[in-house]
XYZ file of C-alpha atoms in Angstrom:
257
model
C 97.881 94.834 119.038
C 101.322 94.987 118.049
C 102.620 97.259 114.969
C 105.471 96.821 112.456
C 108.113 98.001 114.816
C 106.700 95.746 117.866
C 105.344 98.345 119.872
C 101.989 97.741 121.500
C 98.872 99.778 120.337
C 96.178 99.796 122.918
C 93.054 99.383 121.172
C 90.007 97.702 122.589
C 87.502 98.514 119.477
C 87.909 99.529 115.789
C 88.870 102.808 115.754
C 86.144 105.426 114.472
C 88.299 108.746 114.300
C 91.709 108.327 112.632
C 94.311 110.518 111.664
C 96.692 109.314 108.984
C 100.512 111.008 108.517
C 101.022 108.623 105.693
C 99.949 109.396 102.223
C 100.035 105.493 101.259
C 98.112 104.634 104.225
C 95.651 107.685 103.726
C 94.721 106.281 100.435
C 94.424 102.591 101.501
C 91.932 103.369 104.824
C 89.594 105.758 102.971
C 89.409 103.326 100.050
C 88.643 100.251 102.541
C 87.153 102.060 105.459
C 85.457 105.218 104.160
C 84.741 107.991 106.727
C 86.976 106.906 109.736
C 89.585 109.679 108.693
C 89.182 112.927 110.592
C 92.632 114.233 109.248
C 95.334 113.751 107.130
C 98.725 115.447 106.059
C 98.674 118.194 103.129
C 100.372 115.417 101.071
C 97.676 113.074 101.181
C 96.201 114.103 97.958
C 94.418 110.534 97.161
C 91.631 109.643 96.976
C 91.073 113.178 95.271
C 87.739 113.452 97.011
C 89.029 113.612 100.490
C 87.795 116.178 102.943
C 89.298 116.298 106.338
C 91.120 118.392 108.197
C 95.068 119.014 107.558
C 97.713 118.966 110.158
C 100.719 119.900 108.081
C 103.432 117.575 106.571
C 104.659 114.215 107.296
C 108.080 115.258 108.596
C 106.717 118.226 110.729
C 103.064 117.779 111.325
C 101.052 120.083 113.731
C 101.002 117.602 116.678
C 98.727 120.175 118.709
C 96.158 120.200 115.898
C 96.121 116.165 115.983
C 95.990 116.163 119.898
C 92.905 118.507 119.265
C 91.340 116.213 117.311
C 91.414 113.424 119.781
C 91.823 110.546 117.642
C 90.965 106.814 118.262
C 94.186 106.171 116.340
C 97.365 107.927 114.588
C 99.023 106.199 111.552
C 102.470 106.745 110.815
C 105.678 105.457 109.468
C 109.023 104.773 110.398
C 110.730 106.482 107.612
C 108.037 109.206 107.200
C 107.494 110.493 110.712
C 109.580 111.705 113.333
C 110.022 109.213 116.502
C 109.438 112.451 118.777
C 106.359 112.999 117.439
C 105.064 109.248 117.836
C 106.281 109.435 121.495
C 104.255 112.646 122.217
C 101.452 111.368 120.813
C 101.430 108.190 122.783
C 102.542 110.314 125.872
C 99.309 111.987 125.523
C 97.402 108.656 125.641
C 97.003 108.487 121.885
C 97.370 105.061 119.924
C 99.836 105.025 117.407
C 100.290 102.457 114.722
C 103.441 102.826 113.202
C 104.310 100.829 109.825
C 107.923 100.040 108.945
C 109.401 101.641 105.774
C 108.807 98.829 102.957
C 111.816 97.254 101.111
C 109.627 95.470 98.811
C 106.142 95.465 96.980
C 105.221 92.203 98.623
C 106.178 93.513 102.248
C 104.156 96.764 101.600
C 101.311 94.758 100.974
C 101.332 92.430 103.795
C 101.686 95.572 106.305
C 98.702 97.090 104.648
C 96.917 93.783 105.307
C 97.733 93.868 108.802
C 96.474 97.611 109.337
C 93.201 96.945 107.825
C 92.318 93.302 108.846
C 93.423 93.497 112.313
C 92.756 97.275 113.164
C 89.780 98.087 111.265
C 88.618 94.405 111.230
C 87.380 94.370 107.725
C 87.749 91.434 105.288
C 90.836 91.707 102.924
C 90.134 94.295 100.071
C 89.632 93.174 96.500
C 92.050 96.004 95.578
C 94.932 94.394 97.762
C 94.397 90.954 96.268
C 94.189 92.566 92.750
C 97.892 94.415 93.461
C 99.554 91.239 94.919
C 98.538 89.310 91.627
C 99.654 92.126 89.245
C 103.043 92.241 91.050
C 103.914 88.504 91.759
C 106.130 87.688 88.866
C 109.009 90.112 88.127
C 109.954 90.567 84.437
C 113.175 89.784 83.062
C 116.236 92.184 83.318
C 116.278 94.918 80.467
C 118.005 98.069 81.692
C 119.910 99.607 84.848
C 118.822 102.842 85.908
C 119.807 105.734 87.857
C 116.896 106.947 89.630
C 117.178 110.498 91.327
C 114.393 111.366 94.004
C 115.943 114.892 94.670
C 117.791 117.453 93.600
C 119.773 120.353 95.481
C 121.097 117.908 96.510
C 121.119 114.817 94.241
C 119.352 112.130 96.081
C 119.073 108.800 94.388
C 117.341 105.343 95.335
C 119.966 103.079 96.849
C 119.637 99.416 98.610
C 116.125 97.875 99.851
C 113.635 100.500 98.685
C 110.259 100.302 97.747
C 110.559 101.935 94.619
C 113.815 99.894 93.795
C 111.561 96.821 94.179
C 108.941 98.271 91.834
C 111.408 98.960 89.236
C 112.973 95.565 89.778
C 109.948 93.593 89.034
C 109.355 95.502 85.932
C 112.894 94.320 84.825
C 114.802 97.348 85.597
C 117.758 97.283 88.630
C 119.082 100.260 90.106
C 122.551 101.087 89.828
C 122.983 101.940 93.561
C 121.125 99.000 94.899
C 123.999 97.676 96.548
C 125.176 100.998 98.334
C 125.262 100.977 102.065
C 122.577 103.850 102.418
C 118.933 103.641 101.203
C 118.956 106.959 99.683
C 123.135 108.011 98.825
C 123.865 111.465 98.192
C 126.671 111.105 95.260
C 127.744 114.326 93.839
C 126.778 115.023 90.095
C 130.182 114.125 88.713
C 129.756 110.576 90.263
C 126.233 110.334 88.648
C 127.216 111.000 85.131
C 129.981 108.756 85.201
C 127.491 105.932 85.639
C 126.343 106.523 82.150
C 129.721 107.122 80.659
C 131.465 104.128 82.394
C 128.327 101.728 81.277
C 127.155 101.234 84.843
C 123.819 102.797 84.055
C 121.734 103.144 80.551
C 118.544 104.718 81.818
C 117.707 107.890 83.741
C 114.099 107.203 85.757
C 112.656 110.800 86.602
C 109.495 110.468 89.198
C 107.674 113.822 89.913
C 107.450 113.440 93.524
C 108.833 113.649 95.994
C 111.046 116.316 93.698
C 108.896 117.255 90.602
C 111.282 116.256 87.692
C 110.206 117.358 84.397
C 111.273 117.619 80.647
C 112.998 120.822 81.372
C 114.353 119.881 84.999
C 116.389 116.589 85.167
C 117.241 115.271 81.933
C 119.149 118.803 80.595
C 121.919 117.590 83.551
C 122.720 114.273 81.780
C 122.943 115.336 78.049
C 122.242 112.507 75.563
C 121.166 109.845 78.240
C 118.049 107.954 77.701
C 115.677 109.130 80.074
C 111.675 108.615 81.202
C 109.310 110.559 83.541
C 107.204 108.605 85.643
C 104.547 109.270 88.218
C 106.060 109.465 91.696
C 102.807 108.191 93.139
C 103.079 105.118 91.212
C 106.705 104.375 91.850
C 106.700 105.228 95.606
C 102.904 104.856 97.057
C 102.102 101.462 98.420
C 98.318 101.026 98.497
C 95.364 101.097 95.790
C 97.425 102.794 93.316
C 99.621 99.738 92.877
C 96.616 98.003 90.983
C 97.247 100.614 88.195
C 100.884 101.385 88.793
C 101.986 98.135 87.278
C 100.270 98.718 83.948
C 100.937 102.684 83.664
C 104.963 102.289 84.756
C 105.542 99.349 82.227
C 103.951 101.601 79.446
C 106.338 104.196 80.258
C 108.992 101.960 80.074
C 108.062 100.619 77.072
C 107.716 103.806 75.240
C 112.022 104.272 75.763
C 113.222 100.334 76.146
C 110.887 99.022 73.505
């Protein structure tokens, strides 16, 4: 088998002991092939009923703990996980399937389809079909948003991001979509200027990875129209996408009309 990055994954049967280092993959696998996960990261919060060993964060998992579990397969992501951790696992004989950081909703779902149908050899799940149908047709443009994902320092959505495509399909473009970086780090004065010069007319604040609230986020942009959204619905690709379209649309409708 060949993963998203073109690397061979030496599997001769369906894996029965899997460690997931990616929250989106954790939710997708547990929902579709319940019981195969033996461990996940501390940030793998869905499904809420998931009861497996925890191996630290995605960026800095406890690799020794993963090796001690002797999994048949580890699931990782090119953006969320460090290459050195992947290489160490492979050097110890653990097959690792690495998904590519998705730039669109549809490429994310296509990647998930490969994992589920090729690795686990299951039929295409109903939730995946429903998610594709929900996101198939982008809405007409109605706002241009600045979308911070971190503060201290400020980090915003730039080019070719999954979250940017989610918003695009809901009729909201992102002001840094043509930037050379996927996650630019402009100074606060530059961010504020996007609203004063008319480049942006909406501030979108997710609750993860940074936990923006009514009291932490909007206060840095006085007088700007803003909306708080679920970071899971904005940035996770998997079963959450089925509900994400309606939930994010409703949140945007409340401020855009």
